[in-house]
Short mmCIF file of C-alpha atoms in Angstrom, two decimals:
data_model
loop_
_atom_site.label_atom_id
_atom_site.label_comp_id
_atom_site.label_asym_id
_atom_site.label_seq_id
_atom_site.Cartn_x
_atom_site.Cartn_y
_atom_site.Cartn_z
CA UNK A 1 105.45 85.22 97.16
CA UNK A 2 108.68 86.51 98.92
CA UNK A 3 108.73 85.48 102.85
CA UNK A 4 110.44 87.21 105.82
CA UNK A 5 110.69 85.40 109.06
CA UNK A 6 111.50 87.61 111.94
CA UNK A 7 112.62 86.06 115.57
CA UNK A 8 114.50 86.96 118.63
CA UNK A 9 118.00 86.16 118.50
CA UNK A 10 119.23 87.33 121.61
CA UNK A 11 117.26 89.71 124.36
CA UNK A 12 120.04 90.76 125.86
CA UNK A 13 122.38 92.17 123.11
CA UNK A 14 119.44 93.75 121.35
CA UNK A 15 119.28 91.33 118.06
CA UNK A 16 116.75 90.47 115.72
CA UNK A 17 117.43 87.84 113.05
CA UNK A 18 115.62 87.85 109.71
CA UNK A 19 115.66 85.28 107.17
CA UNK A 20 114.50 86.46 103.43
CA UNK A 21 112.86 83.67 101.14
CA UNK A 22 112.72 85.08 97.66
CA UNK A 23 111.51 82.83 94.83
CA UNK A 24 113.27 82.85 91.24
CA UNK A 25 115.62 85.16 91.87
CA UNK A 26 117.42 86.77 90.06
CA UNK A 27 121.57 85.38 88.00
CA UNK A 28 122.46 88.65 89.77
CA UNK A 29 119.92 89.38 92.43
CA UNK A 30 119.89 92.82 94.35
CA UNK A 31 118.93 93.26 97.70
CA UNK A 32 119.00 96.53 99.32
CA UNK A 33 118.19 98.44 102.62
CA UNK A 34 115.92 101.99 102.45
CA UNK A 35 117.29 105.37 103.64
CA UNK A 36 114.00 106.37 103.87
CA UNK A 37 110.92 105.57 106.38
CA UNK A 38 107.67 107.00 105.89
CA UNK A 39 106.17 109.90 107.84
CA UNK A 40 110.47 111.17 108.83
CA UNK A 41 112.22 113.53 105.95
CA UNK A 42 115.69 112.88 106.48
CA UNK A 43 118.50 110.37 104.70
CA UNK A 44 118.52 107.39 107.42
CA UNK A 45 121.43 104.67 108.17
CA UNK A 46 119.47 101.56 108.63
CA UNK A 47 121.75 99.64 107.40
CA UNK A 48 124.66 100.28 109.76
CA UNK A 49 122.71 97.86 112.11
CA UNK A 50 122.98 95.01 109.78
CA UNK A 51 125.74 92.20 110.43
CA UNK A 52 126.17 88.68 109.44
CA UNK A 53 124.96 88.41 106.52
CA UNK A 54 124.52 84.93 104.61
CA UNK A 55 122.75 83.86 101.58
CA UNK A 56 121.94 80.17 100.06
CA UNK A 57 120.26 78.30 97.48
CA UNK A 58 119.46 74.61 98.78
CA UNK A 59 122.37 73.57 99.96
CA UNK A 60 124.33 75.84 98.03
CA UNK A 61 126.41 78.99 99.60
CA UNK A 62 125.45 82.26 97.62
CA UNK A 63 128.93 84.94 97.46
CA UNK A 64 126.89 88.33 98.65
CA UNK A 65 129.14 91.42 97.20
CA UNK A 66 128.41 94.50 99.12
CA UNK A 67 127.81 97.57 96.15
CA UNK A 68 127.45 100.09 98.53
CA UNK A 69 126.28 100.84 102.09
CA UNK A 70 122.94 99.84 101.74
CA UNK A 71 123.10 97.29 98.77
CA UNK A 72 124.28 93.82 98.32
CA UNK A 73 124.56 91.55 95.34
CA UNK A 74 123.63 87.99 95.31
CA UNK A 75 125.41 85.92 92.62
CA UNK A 76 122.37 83.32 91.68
CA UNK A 77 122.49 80.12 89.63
CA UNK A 78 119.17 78.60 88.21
CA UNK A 79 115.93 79.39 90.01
CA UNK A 80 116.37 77.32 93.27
CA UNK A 81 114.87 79.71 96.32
CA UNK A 82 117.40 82.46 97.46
CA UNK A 83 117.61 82.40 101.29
CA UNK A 84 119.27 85.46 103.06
CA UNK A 85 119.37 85.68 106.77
CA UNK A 86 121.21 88.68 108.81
CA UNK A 87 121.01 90.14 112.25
CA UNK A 88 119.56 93.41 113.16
CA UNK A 89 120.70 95.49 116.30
CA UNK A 90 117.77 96.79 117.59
CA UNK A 91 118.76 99.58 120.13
CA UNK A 92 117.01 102.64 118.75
CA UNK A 93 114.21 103.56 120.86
CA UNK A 94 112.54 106.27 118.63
CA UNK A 95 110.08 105.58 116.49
CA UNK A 96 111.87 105.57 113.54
CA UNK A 97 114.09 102.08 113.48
CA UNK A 98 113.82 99.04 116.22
CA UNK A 99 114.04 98.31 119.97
CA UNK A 100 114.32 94.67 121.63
CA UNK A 101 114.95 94.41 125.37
CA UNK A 102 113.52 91.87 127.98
CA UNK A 103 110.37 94.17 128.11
CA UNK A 104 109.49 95.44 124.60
CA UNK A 105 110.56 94.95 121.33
CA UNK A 106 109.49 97.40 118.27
CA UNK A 107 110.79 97.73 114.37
CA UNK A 108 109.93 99.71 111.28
CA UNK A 109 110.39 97.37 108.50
CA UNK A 110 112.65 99.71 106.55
CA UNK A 111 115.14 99.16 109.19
CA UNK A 112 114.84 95.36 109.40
CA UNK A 113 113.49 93.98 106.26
CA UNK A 114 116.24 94.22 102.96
CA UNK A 115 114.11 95.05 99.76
CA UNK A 116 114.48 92.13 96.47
CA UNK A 117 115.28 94.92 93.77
CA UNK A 118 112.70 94.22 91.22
CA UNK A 119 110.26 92.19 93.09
CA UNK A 120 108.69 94.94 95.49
CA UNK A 121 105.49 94.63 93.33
CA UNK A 122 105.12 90.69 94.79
CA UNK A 123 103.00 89.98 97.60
CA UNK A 124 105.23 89.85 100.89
CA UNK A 125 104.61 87.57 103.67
CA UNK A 126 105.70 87.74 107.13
CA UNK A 127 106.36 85.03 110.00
CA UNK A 128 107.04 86.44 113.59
CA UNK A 129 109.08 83.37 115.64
CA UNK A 130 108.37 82.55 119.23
CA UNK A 131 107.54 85.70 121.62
CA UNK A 132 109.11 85.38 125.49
CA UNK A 133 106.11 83.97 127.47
CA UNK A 134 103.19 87.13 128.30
CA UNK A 135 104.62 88.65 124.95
CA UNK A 136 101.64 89.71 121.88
CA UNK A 137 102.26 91.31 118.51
CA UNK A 138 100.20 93.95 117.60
CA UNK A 139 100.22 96.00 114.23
CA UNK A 140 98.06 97.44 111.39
CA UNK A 141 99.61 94.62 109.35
CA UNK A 142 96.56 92.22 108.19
CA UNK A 143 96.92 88.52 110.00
CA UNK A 144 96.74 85.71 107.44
CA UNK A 145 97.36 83.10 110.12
CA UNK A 146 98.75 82.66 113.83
CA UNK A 147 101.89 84.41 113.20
CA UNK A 148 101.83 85.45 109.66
CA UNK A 149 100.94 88.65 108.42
CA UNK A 150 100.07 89.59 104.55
CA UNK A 151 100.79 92.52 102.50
CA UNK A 152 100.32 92.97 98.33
CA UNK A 153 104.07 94.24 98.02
CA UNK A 154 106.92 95.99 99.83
CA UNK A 155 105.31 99.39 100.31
CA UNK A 156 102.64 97.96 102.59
CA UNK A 157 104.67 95.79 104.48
CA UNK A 158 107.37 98.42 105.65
CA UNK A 159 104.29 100.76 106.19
CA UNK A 160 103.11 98.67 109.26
CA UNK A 161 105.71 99.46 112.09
CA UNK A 162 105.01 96.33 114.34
CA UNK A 163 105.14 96.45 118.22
CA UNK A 164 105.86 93.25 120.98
CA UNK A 165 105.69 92.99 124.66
CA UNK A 166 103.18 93.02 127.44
CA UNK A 167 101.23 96.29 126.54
CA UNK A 168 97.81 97.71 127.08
CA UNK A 169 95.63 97.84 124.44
CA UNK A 170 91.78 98.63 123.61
CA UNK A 171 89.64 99.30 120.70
CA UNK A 172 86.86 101.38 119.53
CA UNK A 173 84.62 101.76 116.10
CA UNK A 174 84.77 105.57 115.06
CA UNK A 175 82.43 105.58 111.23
CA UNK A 176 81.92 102.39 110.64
CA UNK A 177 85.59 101.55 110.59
CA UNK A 178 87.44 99.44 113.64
CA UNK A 179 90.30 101.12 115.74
CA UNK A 180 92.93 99.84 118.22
CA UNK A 181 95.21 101.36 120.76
CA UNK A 182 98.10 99.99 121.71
CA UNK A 183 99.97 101.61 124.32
CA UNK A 184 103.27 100.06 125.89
CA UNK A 185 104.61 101.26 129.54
CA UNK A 186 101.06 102.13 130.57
CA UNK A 187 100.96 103.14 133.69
CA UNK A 188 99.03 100.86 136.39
CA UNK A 189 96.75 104.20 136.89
CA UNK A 190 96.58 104.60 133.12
CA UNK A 191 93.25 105.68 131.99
CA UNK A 192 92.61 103.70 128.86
CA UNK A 193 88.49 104.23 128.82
CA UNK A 194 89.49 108.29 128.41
CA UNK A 195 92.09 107.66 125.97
CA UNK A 196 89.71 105.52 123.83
CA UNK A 197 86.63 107.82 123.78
CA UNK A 198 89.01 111.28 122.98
CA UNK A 199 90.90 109.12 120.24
CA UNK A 200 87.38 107.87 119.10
CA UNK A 201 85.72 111.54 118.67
CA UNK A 202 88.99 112.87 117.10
CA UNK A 203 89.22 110.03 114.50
CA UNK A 204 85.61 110.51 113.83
CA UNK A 205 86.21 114.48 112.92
CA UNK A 206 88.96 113.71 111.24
CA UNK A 207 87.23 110.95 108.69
CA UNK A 208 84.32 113.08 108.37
CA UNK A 209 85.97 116.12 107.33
CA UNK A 210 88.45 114.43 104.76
CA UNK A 211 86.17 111.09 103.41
CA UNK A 212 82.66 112.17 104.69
CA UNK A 213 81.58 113.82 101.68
CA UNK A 214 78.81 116.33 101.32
CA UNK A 215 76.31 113.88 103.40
CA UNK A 216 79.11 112.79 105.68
CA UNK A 217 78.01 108.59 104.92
CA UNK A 218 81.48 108.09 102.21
CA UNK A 219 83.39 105.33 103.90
CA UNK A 220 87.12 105.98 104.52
CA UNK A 221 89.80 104.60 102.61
CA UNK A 222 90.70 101.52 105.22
CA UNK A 223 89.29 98.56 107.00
CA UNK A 224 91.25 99.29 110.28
CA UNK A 225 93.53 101.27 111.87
CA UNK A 226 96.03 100.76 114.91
CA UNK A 227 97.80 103.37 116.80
CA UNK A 228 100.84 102.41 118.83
CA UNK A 229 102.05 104.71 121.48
CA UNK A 230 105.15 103.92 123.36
CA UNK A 231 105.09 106.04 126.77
CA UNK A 232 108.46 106.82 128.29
CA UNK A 233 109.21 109.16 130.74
CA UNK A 234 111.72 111.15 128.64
CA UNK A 235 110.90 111.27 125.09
CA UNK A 236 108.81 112.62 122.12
CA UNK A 237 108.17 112.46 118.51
CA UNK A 238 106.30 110.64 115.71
CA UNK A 239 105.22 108.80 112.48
CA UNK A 240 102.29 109.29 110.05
CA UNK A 241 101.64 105.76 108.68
#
């Protein structure tokens, strides 16, 4: 099982740190950053945020060799754990990368979380560290335990953008199949009962006319679904997860 753990390293200059646990890895182990993020069309520089970049086995040091701009090289010896920890600069608030300020803090995991080439089809686990006080997590991401959240291989975990702070949120049950809205800078007039019943009749059109079938009882393809809406007052834009 590969591990990320994903904490606050400092508020105020916008950093994530991530530490990578992979298991077995390989003599000459690839890691590597996407271009890509689903739901946006366009080559992406996620990696440009990345500094500080350490690897180790045990006790060990691990040389890292960057191959190109998104791809480093770990040079491995036996099958001791490879550890690989890094900070992110999360400053990008669109909904394509990651944000972390004293009120909010957002990422995409193809912007934060460096892929084990070869090992994507492993199950991935992920560890959030200690939240400022008042702060939640919230994302489609299945919990496994306080903290930890489960996914059967990369694909799934870097589809699961993840969202922390003090937000609003609410669910409803549209076919069978739970919802929840998560909506940060709502508004102290915000009308989350009218946002929750339009969402609700819209999601049930929508599952009826693609997984209905001809008597409208098929169940949809998931268990649950989240929506995460960050409302600014200059701003636009986003991704199909």
């Amino acid at each position: 099982m590969i591990r990320y753990h994903l904490e606050i390293d400092d508020l105020h200059t916008h950093h994530f740190r991530v530490t990578l646990t992979l298991p077995h890895p390989a003599p000459l182990q690839r890691l590597s950053l996407p271009v890509w993020i689903p739901g946006s069309y366009l080559v992406r520089e996620f990696s440009r945020h990345l500094s500080g970049l350490q690897a180790h086995q045990g006790r060990r040091a691990v040389a890292l060799t960057q191959l190109d701009k998104c791809t480093w090289q770990a040079e491995c010896s036996g099958r001791t754990a490879l550890t690989v920890s890094w900070r992110v600069y999360a400053f990008d608030n669109s909904v394509r990368c990651a944000w972390l300020d004293t009120q909010r803090g957002f990422f995409n995991g193809t912007g934060v979380f460096l892929r084990a080439e070869g090992r994507e089809a492993d199950e991935h686990r992920l560890t959030l560290g200690a939240l400022p006080a008042g702060w939640e997590a919230a994302t489609g991401l299945p919990q496994v335990a306080p903290g930890e959240y489960g996914a059967p291989d990369y694909e799934a975990l870097v589809d699961h953008p993840v969202e922390l702070g003090t937000f609003w949120r609410g669910t409803f049950t549209a076919c069978g199949v739970a919802h929840e809205f998560v909506v940060a800078g709502a508004l102290p007039g915000f009308d989350g009962a009218r946002l929750l019943a339009d969402t609700q009749r819209l999601c049930e059109a929508q599952i009826r006319f693609w997984h209905g079938g001809p008597d409208g009882t098929a169940p949809p393809p998931f268990e649950r679904y989240v929506f995460l809406l960050n409302a600014v007052d200059d701003g636009y834009g986003g991704l199909e997860h």
